[in-house]
Short mmCIF file of C-alpha atoms in Angstrom, two decimals:
data_model
loop_
_atom_site.label_atom_id
_atom_site.label_comp_id
_atom_site.label_asym_id
_atom_site.label_seq_id
_atom_site.Cartn_x
_atom_site.Cartn_y
_atom_site.Cartn_z
CA UNK P 43 40.32 22.33 15.34
CA UNK P 44 36.75 23.38 15.94
CA UNK P 45 35.17 22.32 19.20
CA UNK P 46 31.69 20.88 18.60
CA UNK P 47 29.23 20.09 21.39
CA UNK P 48 28.92 16.35 22.06
CA UNK P 49 25.87 14.11 21.62
CA UNK P 50 25.56 10.45 22.61
CA UNK P 51 23.25 8.57 20.25
CA UNK P 52 22.29 5.33 22.01
CA UNK P 53 20.48 2.43 20.37
CA UNK P 54 18.91 -0.31 22.52
CA UNK P 55 17.83 -3.64 21.10
CA UNK P 56 15.01 -6.07 21.70
CA UNK P 57 16.75 -7.93 24.53
CA UNK P 58 16.46 -4.82 26.72
CA UNK P 59 12.95 -3.86 25.52
CA UNK P 60 11.62 -7.36 26.29
CA UNK P 61 12.89 -7.50 29.87
CA UNK P 62 11.44 -4.89 32.23
CA UNK P 63 14.23 -5.28 34.78
CA UNK P 64 16.97 -4.83 32.15
CA UNK P 65 15.06 -1.89 30.69
CA UNK P 66 14.74 -0.16 34.07
CA UNK P 67 18.46 -0.58 34.78
CA UNK P 68 19.38 0.59 31.30
CA UNK P 69 17.19 3.69 31.53
CA UNK P 70 18.70 4.49 34.94
CA UNK P 71 22.19 4.34 33.37
CA UNK P 72 20.96 6.35 30.37
CA UNK P 73 19.46 9.03 32.60
CA UNK P 74 22.83 9.39 34.36
CA UNK P 75 24.72 9.79 31.09
CA UNK P 76 26.00 13.36 30.92
CA UNK P 77 25.48 15.82 28.11
CA UNK P 78 23.15 15.81 25.12
CA UNK P 79 21.74 12.39 24.30
CA UNK P 80 19.27 10.66 22.00
CA UNK P 81 17.75 7.21 22.45
CA UNK P 82 16.69 4.92 19.59
CA UNK P 83 14.81 1.76 20.47
CA UNK P 84 14.01 -1.40 18.58
CA UNK P 85 10.76 -3.23 18.96
CA UNK P 86 11.52 -6.49 20.71
CA UNK P 87 9.13 -9.42 20.59
CA UNK P 88 6.02 -7.46 21.57
CA UNK P 89 4.95 -6.61 18.01
CA UNK P 90 5.13 -10.27 16.94
CA UNK P 91 3.22 -11.31 20.05
CA UNK P 92 0.47 -8.76 19.36
CA UNK P 93 0.34 -9.66 15.67
CA UNK P 94 -0.07 -13.32 16.60
CA UNK P 95 -2.81 -12.53 19.14
CA UNK P 96 -4.59 -10.47 16.47
CA UNK P 97 -4.46 -13.52 14.21
CA UNK P 98 -2.17 -11.92 11.62
CA UNK P 99 -0.06 -14.26 9.53
CA UNK P 100 3.51 -13.06 8.88
CA UNK P 101 3.96 -12.51 5.16
CA UNK P 102 7.02 -13.80 3.36
CA UNK P 103 8.16 -13.36 -0.22
CA UNK P 104 11.06 -15.56 -1.32
CA UNK P 105 11.85 -16.25 2.32
CA UNK P 106 12.06 -12.56 3.24
CA UNK P 107 9.64 -11.10 5.71
CA UNK P 108 7.52 -8.27 4.33
CA UNK P 109 5.57 -5.54 6.11
CA UNK P 110 1.99 -5.51 4.88
CA UNK P 111 -0.63 -2.95 5.95
CA UNK P 112 -1.74 -4.87 9.05
CA UNK P 113 1.83 -5.55 10.21
CA UNK P 114 2.68 -1.88 9.74
CA UNK P 115 -0.27 -0.93 11.96
CA UNK P 116 0.94 -3.34 14.63
CA UNK P 117 4.48 -1.94 14.37
CA UNK P 118 3.22 1.64 14.71
CA UNK P 119 1.01 0.74 17.69
CA UNK P 120 3.69 -1.23 19.45
CA UNK P 121 6.87 0.74 18.72
CA UNK P 122 5.55 4.33 18.58
CA UNK P 123 2.71 3.67 21.03
CA UNK P 124 3.25 1.19 23.81
CA UNK P 125 7.05 0.90 23.95
CA UNK P 126 7.76 4.56 23.22
CA UNK P 127 5.36 5.89 25.85
CA UNK P 128 6.39 3.34 28.47
CA UNK P 129 10.05 4.36 28.01
CA UNK P 130 9.16 8.05 28.20
CA UNK P 131 7.04 7.57 31.36
CA UNK P 132 9.95 5.71 32.99
CA UNK P 133 12.42 8.44 31.98
CA UNK P 134 10.09 11.11 33.40
CA UNK P 135 10.10 9.18 36.67
CA UNK P 136 13.92 9.48 36.56
CA UNK P 137 13.49 13.25 36.02
CA UNK P 138 14.88 12.88 32.51
CA UNK P 139 12.61 15.00 30.35
CA UNK P 140 12.08 13.10 27.12
CA UNK P 141 9.69 12.97 24.18
CA UNK P 142 8.88 9.82 22.22
CA UNK P 143 9.01 10.45 18.48
CA UNK P 144 8.24 8.62 15.31
CA UNK P 145 9.91 10.04 12.22
CA UNK P 146 6.59 11.66 11.22
CA UNK P 147 6.58 13.81 14.36
CA UNK P 148 8.09 17.18 13.57
CA UNK P 149 9.07 15.70 10.18
CA UNK P 150 12.11 14.42 12.09
CA UNK P 151 12.88 11.47 9.80
CA UNK P 152 11.76 11.56 6.20
CA UNK P 153 12.09 8.26 4.34
CA UNK P 154 11.00 6.63 1.12
CA UNK P 155 9.40 3.26 0.52
CA UNK P 156 12.18 0.83 -0.36
CA UNK P 157 12.58 0.49 -4.10
CA UNK P 158 14.88 -0.98 -6.70
CA UNK P 159 14.90 -4.39 -5.11
CA UNK P 160 13.74 -7.66 -6.58
CA UNK P 161 11.35 -8.10 -3.65
CA UNK P 162 8.67 -5.61 -2.59
CA UNK P 163 9.25 -5.48 1.16
CA UNK P 164 5.96 -3.62 1.69
CA UNK P 165 5.78 -0.62 3.99
CA UNK P 166 9.51 -0.43 4.72
CA UNK P 167 11.29 2.91 4.58
CA UNK P 168 14.85 3.94 3.77
CA UNK P 169 15.91 7.19 5.42
CA UNK P 170 16.24 10.29 3.22
CA UNK P 171 16.79 13.09 5.71
CA UNK P 172 16.89 14.05 9.38
CA UNK P 173 15.49 17.35 10.69
CA UNK P 174 18.67 18.61 12.39
CA UNK P 175 17.19 22.03 13.20
CA UNK P 176 14.34 20.66 15.29
CA UNK P 177 16.60 18.10 17.00
CA UNK P 178 19.05 20.85 17.94
CA UNK P 179 16.22 23.04 19.24
CA UNK P 180 14.88 20.18 21.38
CA UNK P 181 18.31 19.28 22.79
CA UNK P 182 18.99 22.91 23.65
CA UNK P 183 15.73 22.88 25.65
CA UNK P 184 17.07 19.87 27.60
CA UNK P 185 14.64 17.47 25.99
CA UNK P 186 15.87 13.95 25.27
CA UNK P 187 14.48 12.64 21.97
CA UNK P 188 13.44 8.97 22.11
CA UNK P 189 12.96 7.45 18.65
CA UNK P 190 10.91 4.44 17.66
CA UNK P 191 11.75 2.84 14.32
CA UNK P 192 8.80 4.29 12.37
CA UNK P 193 9.32 6.97 9.72
CA UNK P 194 7.12 8.66 7.11
CA UNK P 195 7.33 9.51 3.42
CA UNK P 196 5.91 13.05 3.60
CA UNK P 197 2.83 11.89 1.67
CA UNK P 198 0.91 10.58 4.65
CA UNK P 199 2.43 7.09 4.66
CA UNK P 200 4.13 5.71 7.77
CA UNK P 201 6.97 3.25 7.12
CA UNK P 202 8.68 0.59 9.21
CA UNK P 203 12.42 1.28 9.34
CA UNK P 204 15.43 -0.53 10.77
CA UNK P 205 16.33 0.89 14.19
CA UNK P 206 20.11 0.38 13.75
CA UNK P 207 19.89 2.39 10.54
CA UNK P 208 17.87 5.15 12.18
CA UNK P 209 20.52 5.50 14.90
CA UNK P 210 23.25 5.62 12.25
CA UNK P 211 21.42 8.14 10.05
CA UNK P 212 20.69 10.45 13.01
CA UNK P 213 24.34 10.19 14.05
CA UNK P 214 25.63 10.94 10.55
CA UNK P 215 23.27 13.87 10.03
CA UNK P 216 24.03 15.52 13.38
CA UNK P 217 27.79 14.96 12.97
CA UNK P 218 27.90 18.10 10.79
CA UNK P 219 27.22 20.19 13.89
CA UNK P 220 28.07 17.91 16.80
CA UNK P 221 30.76 15.53 17.97
CA UNK P 222 28.82 12.24 17.93
CA UNK P 223 29.38 9.09 19.95
CA UNK P 224 27.20 6.28 18.63
CA UNK P 225 26.55 3.51 21.16
CA UNK P 226 24.90 0.25 20.15
CA UNK P 227 23.59 -1.94 22.95
CA UNK P 228 22.71 -5.50 21.94
CA UNK P 229 22.74 -8.97 23.52
CA UNK P 230 26.54 -9.53 23.53
CA UNK P 231 29.35 -7.74 25.35
CA UNK P 232 30.77 -6.68 22.00
CA UNK P 233 31.81 -8.11 18.65
CA UNK P 234 33.08 -11.57 19.52
CA UNK P 235 35.86 -13.61 17.91
CA UNK P 236 33.95 -16.69 19.01
CA UNK P 237 30.18 -16.20 19.30
CA UNK P 238 30.09 -18.94 21.97
CA UNK P 239 32.60 -17.15 24.19
CA UNK P 240 31.43 -13.89 25.81
CA UNK P 241 35.02 -13.14 26.78
CA UNK P 242 36.37 -13.19 23.22
CA UNK P 243 35.48 -9.53 22.73
CA UNK P 244 37.38 -7.74 20.00
CA UNK P 245 38.45 -4.55 21.78
CA UNK P 246 39.15 -2.51 18.69
CA UNK P 247 37.75 -3.41 15.29
CA UNK P 248 39.10 -1.41 12.37
CA UNK P 249 38.03 -1.72 8.76
CA UNK P 250 41.01 -3.86 7.75
CA UNK P 251 40.37 -6.35 10.58
CA UNK P 252 36.65 -6.33 9.73
CA UNK P 253 37.39 -7.26 6.10
CA UNK P 254 39.65 -10.06 7.27
CA UNK P 255 37.16 -11.46 9.79
CA UNK P 256 34.42 -11.22 7.19
CA UNK P 257 36.47 -13.29 4.75
CA UNK P 258 37.21 -15.83 7.49
CA UNK P 259 33.44 -15.97 8.25
CA UNK P 260 34.18 -15.06 11.89
CA UNK P 261 31.78 -12.13 11.40
CA UNK P 262 28.62 -13.20 9.60
CA UNK P 263 24.81 -12.98 9.37
CA UNK P 264 23.22 -10.26 11.57
CA UNK P 265 26.53 -8.66 12.57
CA UNK P 266 27.40 -7.83 8.95
CA UNK P 267 24.77 -5.13 8.26
CA UNK P 268 25.24 -3.77 11.80
CA UNK P 269 28.99 -3.32 11.25
CA UNK P 270 28.57 -2.05 7.70
CA UNK P 271 26.27 0.62 9.18
CA UNK P 272 29.06 1.46 11.64
CA UNK P 273 31.79 1.87 9.04
CA UNK P 274 29.46 3.93 6.85
CA UNK P 275 28.74 6.17 9.86
CA UNK P 276 32.45 6.63 10.65
CA UNK P 277 33.20 7.40 6.99
CA UNK P 278 30.45 10.04 7.08
CA UNK P 279 31.55 12.05 10.08
CA UNK P 280 30.55 10.13 13.21
CA UNK P 281 33.39 10.52 15.69
CA UNK P 282 33.19 7.36 17.76
CA UNK P 283 31.23 4.08 17.83
CA UNK P 284 31.06 1.39 20.48
CA UNK P 285 29.06 -1.85 20.58
CA UNK P 286 28.32 -3.58 23.87
CA UNK P 287 25.55 -5.19 25.90
CA UNK P 288 22.88 -3.64 28.13
CA UNK P 289 25.54 -2.60 30.67
CA UNK P 290 27.66 -0.74 28.12
CA UNK P 291 26.86 2.75 29.47
CA UNK P 292 28.31 1.84 32.88
CA UNK P 293 30.71 -1.05 32.24
CA UNK P 294 32.43 0.51 29.22
CA UNK P 295 33.17 -3.09 28.15
CA UNK P 296 32.56 -2.97 24.41
CA UNK P 297 34.04 -3.22 20.97
CA UNK P 298 35.29 0.10 19.65
CA UNK P 299 34.79 0.44 15.91
CA UNK P 300 37.45 2.43 14.04
CA UNK P 301 38.08 3.20 10.41
CA UNK N 58 -6.61 45.62 28.11
CA UNK N 59 -3.64 43.45 27.38
CA UNK N 60 -3.50 41.84 23.96
CA UNK N 61 -2.68 38.16 24.25
CA UNK N 62 -1.76 35.97 21.26
CA UNK N 63 -4.57 33.63 20.23
CA UNK N 64 -4.60 29.81 20.28
CA UNK N 65 -7.34 27.54 18.92
CA UNK N 66 -7.62 24.34 20.96
CA UNK N 67 -9.58 21.87 18.84
CA UNK N 68 -10.95 18.55 20.08
CA UNK N 69 -12.15 15.89 17.62
CA UNK N 70 -14.27 12.95 18.65
CA UNK N 71 -14.56 9.32 17.66
CA UNK N 72 -16.93 9.93 14.75
CA UNK N 73 -14.14 11.71 12.86
CA UNK N 74 -11.38 9.31 13.98
CA UNK N 75 -13.39 6.29 12.80
CA UNK N 76 -14.06 7.60 9.29
CA UNK N 77 -10.98 8.17 7.12
CA UNK N 78 -12.81 10.45 4.69
CA UNK N 79 -14.17 12.66 7.49
CA UNK N 80 -10.75 12.68 9.14
CA UNK N 81 -9.00 13.75 5.92
CA UNK N 82 -11.48 16.59 5.37
CA UNK N 83 -11.26 17.68 8.99
CA UNK N 84 -7.45 17.71 8.95
CA UNK N 85 -7.53 19.74 5.72
CA UNK N 86 -9.76 22.32 7.45
CA UNK N 87 -7.58 22.20 10.56
CA UNK N 88 -4.41 22.75 8.55
CA UNK N 89 -6.01 25.86 6.98
CA UNK N 90 -6.96 27.31 10.37
CA UNK N 91 -4.82 30.38 10.95
CA UNK N 92 -2.69 31.13 13.98
CA UNK N 93 -1.47 28.94 16.82
CA UNK N 94 -3.43 25.73 17.23
CA UNK N 95 -3.51 22.51 19.22
CA UNK N 96 -5.38 19.31 18.35
CA UNK N 97 -6.76 16.84 20.92
CA UNK N 98 -8.18 13.59 19.64
CA UNK N 99 -10.35 10.91 21.18
CA UNK N 100 -9.92 7.24 20.47
CA UNK N 101 -12.92 6.16 18.45
CA UNK N 102 -13.90 2.53 18.15
CA UNK N 103 -10.44 1.23 17.20
CA UNK N 104 -9.30 0.51 20.76
CA UNK N 105 -12.43 -1.54 21.49
CA UNK N 106 -11.99 -3.40 18.21
CA UNK N 107 -8.37 -4.22 19.00
CA UNK N 108 -9.20 -5.22 22.58
CA UNK N 109 -11.87 -7.56 21.27
CA UNK N 110 -9.51 -9.09 18.70
CA UNK N 111 -6.94 -9.59 21.46
CA UNK N 112 -9.59 -11.48 23.40
CA UNK N 113 -9.76 -8.95 26.25
CA UNK N 114 -12.99 -8.79 28.22
CA UNK N 115 -14.14 -5.29 29.17
CA UNK N 116 -14.14 -4.96 32.96
CA UNK N 117 -17.07 -3.41 34.77
CA UNK N 118 -17.56 -2.58 38.43
CA UNK N 119 -21.08 -1.63 39.47
CA UNK N 120 -21.94 -1.05 35.83
CA UNK N 121 -19.04 1.37 35.27
CA UNK N 122 -16.32 0.49 32.82
CA UNK N 123 -12.86 0.30 34.37
CA UNK N 124 -9.42 0.49 32.75
CA UNK N 125 -7.35 -2.52 33.78
CA UNK N 126 -3.69 -3.05 32.84
CA UNK N 127 -4.45 -4.76 29.52
CA UNK N 128 -7.02 -2.16 28.47
CA UNK N 129 -4.58 0.61 29.35
CA UNK N 130 -1.97 -1.01 27.08
CA UNK N 131 -4.48 -1.16 24.24
CA UNK N 132 -5.45 2.49 24.83
CA UNK N 133 -1.78 3.58 24.78
CA UNK N 134 -1.07 1.56 21.62
CA UNK N 135 -4.15 2.76 19.80
CA UNK N 136 -4.46 6.40 20.88
CA UNK N 137 -0.78 7.40 21.31
CA UNK N 138 0.47 4.96 18.68
CA UNK N 139 -1.70 4.24 15.69
CA UNK N 140 -4.17 7.15 15.71
CA UNK N 141 -1.65 9.78 16.83
CA UNK N 142 0.97 8.86 14.23
CA UNK N 143 -1.57 8.48 11.42
CA UNK N 144 -2.92 11.98 12.16
CA UNK N 145 0.60 13.43 12.29
CA UNK N 146 1.61 11.74 9.01
CA UNK N 147 -1.52 13.18 7.34
CA UNK N 148 -0.80 16.67 8.74
CA UNK N 149 2.80 16.46 7.48
CA UNK N 150 1.39 15.68 4.02
CA UNK N 151 -0.60 18.92 4.36
CA UNK N 152 2.67 20.70 5.26
CA UNK N 153 1.38 21.28 8.78
CA UNK N 154 4.32 20.45 11.02
CA UNK N 155 2.93 18.61 14.01
CA UNK N 156 4.07 16.30 16.79
CA UNK N 157 1.90 13.63 18.40
CA UNK N 158 2.15 13.74 22.18
CA UNK N 159 0.96 11.74 25.12
CA UNK N 160 0.97 13.62 28.40
CA UNK N 161 4.16 11.77 29.40
CA UNK N 162 6.07 13.31 26.49
CA UNK N 163 7.88 16.40 27.69
CA UNK N 164 5.94 16.01 30.95
CA UNK N 165 3.22 17.91 29.09
CA UNK N 166 0.26 16.61 31.11
CA UNK N 167 0.80 15.41 34.65
CA UNK N 168 -2.14 13.58 36.19
CA UNK N 169 -2.98 11.44 39.18
CA UNK N 170 -4.80 8.14 39.37
CA UNK N 171 -8.46 8.88 40.13
CA UNK N 172 -9.13 8.64 43.84
CA UNK N 173 -11.82 9.41 46.43
CA UNK N 174 -14.50 7.62 44.49
CA UNK N 175 -16.55 4.64 45.58
CA UNK N 176 -15.35 2.73 42.52
CA UNK N 177 -11.71 2.10 41.54
CA UNK N 178 -11.76 3.01 37.86
CA UNK N 179 -8.31 1.49 37.35
CA UNK N 180 -5.66 3.30 35.34
CA UNK N 181 -7.64 6.49 34.83
CA UNK N 182 -5.99 9.87 35.39
CA UNK N 183 -7.28 13.26 36.47
CA UNK N 184 -5.18 16.16 35.19
CA UNK N 185 -2.99 18.00 37.70
CA UNK N 186 -0.93 20.31 35.52
CA UNK N 187 -0.01 21.31 31.99
CA UNK N 188 3.54 22.20 30.92
CA UNK N 189 2.79 25.68 29.52
CA UNK N 190 6.44 26.54 28.98
CA UNK N 191 7.11 23.65 26.62
CA UNK N 192 3.81 24.16 24.78
CA UNK N 193 4.65 27.84 24.25
CA UNK N 194 8.14 26.93 23.03
CA UNK N 195 6.72 24.41 20.55
CA UNK N 196 4.05 26.81 19.24
CA UNK N 197 6.63 29.54 18.78
CA UNK N 198 8.62 27.08 16.63
CA UNK N 199 5.51 26.62 14.46
CA UNK N 200 4.91 23.10 15.69
CA UNK N 201 1.31 21.98 16.12
CA UNK N 202 0.90 19.76 19.20
CA UNK N 203 -1.46 16.81 18.66
CA UNK N 204 -2.58 15.20 21.92
CA UNK N 205 -3.86 11.71 22.50
CA UNK N 206 -5.81 11.14 25.72
CA UNK N 207 -3.02 9.40 27.63
CA UNK N 208 -1.29 11.11 30.56
CA UNK N 209 1.24 10.05 33.22
CA UNK N 210 1.59 10.36 36.98
CA UNK N 211 5.30 11.26 37.09
CA UNK N 212 6.08 7.92 38.73
CA UNK N 213 6.29 5.89 35.55
CA UNK N 214 2.58 5.11 35.26
CA UNK N 215 0.62 5.99 32.11
CA UNK N 216 -3.06 6.80 32.67
CA UNK N 217 -6.11 6.86 30.42
CA UNK N 218 -7.72 10.31 30.52
CA UNK N 219 -10.88 11.82 29.09
CA UNK N 220 -10.10 13.70 25.86
CA UNK N 221 -12.73 16.42 26.44
CA UNK N 222 -11.15 17.10 29.82
CA UNK N 223 -7.64 17.22 28.36
CA UNK N 224 -8.77 19.84 25.83
CA UNK N 225 -10.41 21.86 28.62
CA UNK N 226 -7.40 21.62 30.96
CA UNK N 227 -4.96 22.65 28.21
CA UNK N 228 -7.26 25.56 27.33
CA UNK N 229 -7.57 26.70 30.95
CA UNK N 230 -3.86 26.43 31.63
CA UNK N 231 -2.80 28.34 28.51
CA UNK N 232 -5.47 31.02 29.05
CA UNK N 233 -3.11 32.71 31.54
CA UNK N 234 -0.86 33.67 28.63
CA UNK N 235 -3.07 33.33 25.56
CA UNK N 236 -6.52 34.23 24.30
CA UNK N 237 -8.05 30.75 23.91
CA UNK N 238 -10.81 29.57 21.62
CA UNK N 239 -11.86 26.04 22.54
CA UNK N 240 -13.60 24.17 19.72
CA UNK N 241 -15.31 20.84 20.31
CA UNK N 242 -16.17 18.78 17.24
CA UNK N 243 -18.58 15.91 17.86
CA UNK N 244 -21.32 14.06 15.95
CA UNK N 245 -24.00 16.81 16.07
CA UNK N 246 -24.11 20.30 14.60
CA UNK N 247 -24.24 21.74 18.09
CA UNK N 248 -26.17 21.41 21.35
CA UNK N 249 -29.67 20.52 20.20
CA UNK N 250 -33.03 21.41 21.74
CA UNK N 251 -34.34 18.18 20.24
CA UNK N 252 -31.73 15.45 19.82
CA UNK N 253 -33.73 14.04 16.88
CA UNK N 254 -33.67 17.33 14.98
CA UNK N 255 -30.28 18.44 13.64
CA UNK N 256 -31.73 21.88 12.93
CA UNK N 257 -32.74 22.60 16.52
CA UNK N 258 -29.29 23.96 17.34
CA UNK N 259 -29.08 26.27 20.33
CA UNK N 260 -27.05 29.16 18.92
CA UNK N 261 -25.96 30.60 22.22
CA UNK N 262 -26.02 28.62 25.45
CA UNK N 263 -25.34 30.58 28.61
CA UNK N 264 -25.13 29.16 32.12
CA UNK N 265 -28.69 30.22 33.07
CA UNK N 266 -30.16 28.54 29.99
CA UNK N 267 -28.01 25.47 30.63
CA UNK N 268 -29.37 25.15 34.18
CA UNK N 269 -32.91 25.49 32.89
CA UNK N 270 -32.45 22.91 30.10
CA UNK N 271 -30.78 20.58 32.56
CA UNK N 272 -33.78 20.78 34.89
CA UNK N 273 -36.12 20.19 31.96
CA UNK N 274 -34.00 17.13 30.99
CA UNK N 275 -33.51 18.61 27.50
CA UNK N 276 -29.77 18.34 28.16
CA UNK N 277 -28.86 15.01 29.68
CA UNK N 278 -26.48 12.02 29.74
CA UNK N 279 -23.26 12.52 27.72
CA UNK N 280 -23.84 16.23 27.07
CA UNK N 281 -23.85 17.06 30.78
CA UNK N 282 -20.16 16.43 31.60
CA UNK N 283 -19.18 17.96 28.23
CA UNK N 284 -21.02 21.19 29.01
CA UNK N 285 -19.94 21.24 32.65
CA UNK N 286 -16.35 21.06 31.30
CA UNK N 287 -17.17 24.05 29.09
CA UNK N 288 -18.58 26.25 31.86
CA UNK N 289 -15.66 25.35 34.11
CA UNK N 290 -13.28 26.37 31.32
CA UNK N 291 -15.02 29.70 30.76
CA UNK N 292 -15.05 30.40 34.51
CA UNK N 293 -11.30 29.71 34.55
CA UNK N 294 -10.17 32.07 31.84
CA UNK N 295 -10.98 30.45 28.48
CA UNK N 296 -12.22 33.23 26.19
CA UNK N 297 -14.54 31.43 23.81
CA UNK N 298 -16.04 27.96 23.32
CA UNK N 299 -17.99 26.51 20.41
CA UNK N 300 -19.43 23.02 19.90
CA UNK N 301 -20.23 21.73 16.42
CA UNK N 302 -19.81 18.78 14.10
CA UNK N 303 -16.87 17.73 11.90
CA UNK N 304 -17.46 20.73 9.61
CA UNK N 305 -17.34 23.27 12.44
CA UNK N 306 -13.98 24.78 11.40
CA UNK N 307 -15.39 25.75 8.00
CA UNK N 308 -19.17 25.96 8.47
CA UNK N 309 -19.07 27.98 11.71
CA UNK N 310 -22.45 26.36 12.45
CA UNK N 311 -22.18 25.57 16.15
CA UNK N 312 -23.42 26.29 19.63
CA UNK N 313 -21.54 29.10 21.32
CA UNK N 314 -21.15 28.52 25.05
CA UNK N 315 -21.19 31.64 27.25
CA UNK N 316 -21.10 32.21 30.96
#
């Protein structure tokens, strides 16, 4: 068997972004993580707060939130500006040399405006390709890429993109050349059998069990696309996936997703 | 004489940032500029507009504007977020592979909070050092660095920094290894003998003439620090400096600054 170098692709969610103390602890753990690593961050509540202060009204079509031009600007400012640069400044303080990227930077993530749906979601992008060559070059120079969930279409248009999906697409694309561990940090200790009970963590979730729990409605709503992303990633070359809370890098308490 | 590779360091001001048509034309010209190049952009009016919409009151101490925590956040969002990523997306459309950086990214520009002044200007940084090694590595990978005027102090603090100064400091630092042409684009065709007459461009401005025009108050207010930056840059190794308007890359109408 070939021996590929390892990369940890770590996604942090809004619960960490929104709490400076949690963020500081998480970044400390992240900076201590050995080997090549990539961070993908969500946006948290900040963008909604700023949009509200700017007097923007959220747009909905058929109950689904859409990203209009003004909301896209707020997303770009908040995710690729404020949050990205604050994370990078904190990582520099920890002597972890990082760069905050949107997908437009270095043409790292090319996407296309979402199409073929009944609803026009506005400036929302679906990932087409990842620039593996540049990512490899950066990693080999000991630079930690930090991604915000903004991509571009190659024609000058920035697009809002789901951060879970970005982490998965980066993981899949790099899995051709690297042994990838994909780590999702969210608000729970793992995938729970009972969402009320933090101790009901499913230690290992394989595709058969997932199908069963989906039918039984134990796994539902927001967890469904997250886990579907995971199984797609595993089917497309990602070696290992774990889902845990903000302590996952240290505690190793998490749900391990397997095919 | 040694033969150093050439880099054009180009600074664009608010008048170009604030006008999408001017910006598009400028970026087209910039993308056609041959050889290694670096772009530094100011902020334009957008940050003030956003601050006003957010209900922030500009802070002044003894008549001087200061950057408080909220204004710094707006500057980071606007300069390193919105403007930076919009410029990069447009350059990608022109097949000019660029990355938008703050000084925190890759520890590219280390600064310190301004000190030893009678007034505390708040979160304003004075440049300490430029990461030449990373800039050289990026340029050699055909990546065009695009800098917003935000730096960091290495201790987790982002700092607002003058864009003219950033361009000058990058130029000076890289002049050890490269032959640098520093190009300032602002609202006039060059340094004017009569600020009312666009055709009164001083073709060549040397230090002696500058001193004379300063004494005669022909050069005053905002032009003084800009030109002092220029003479400092030339005295510290920068090969060539020109100042012109948004067409300077094509028209070559400009004031040439000489020691």
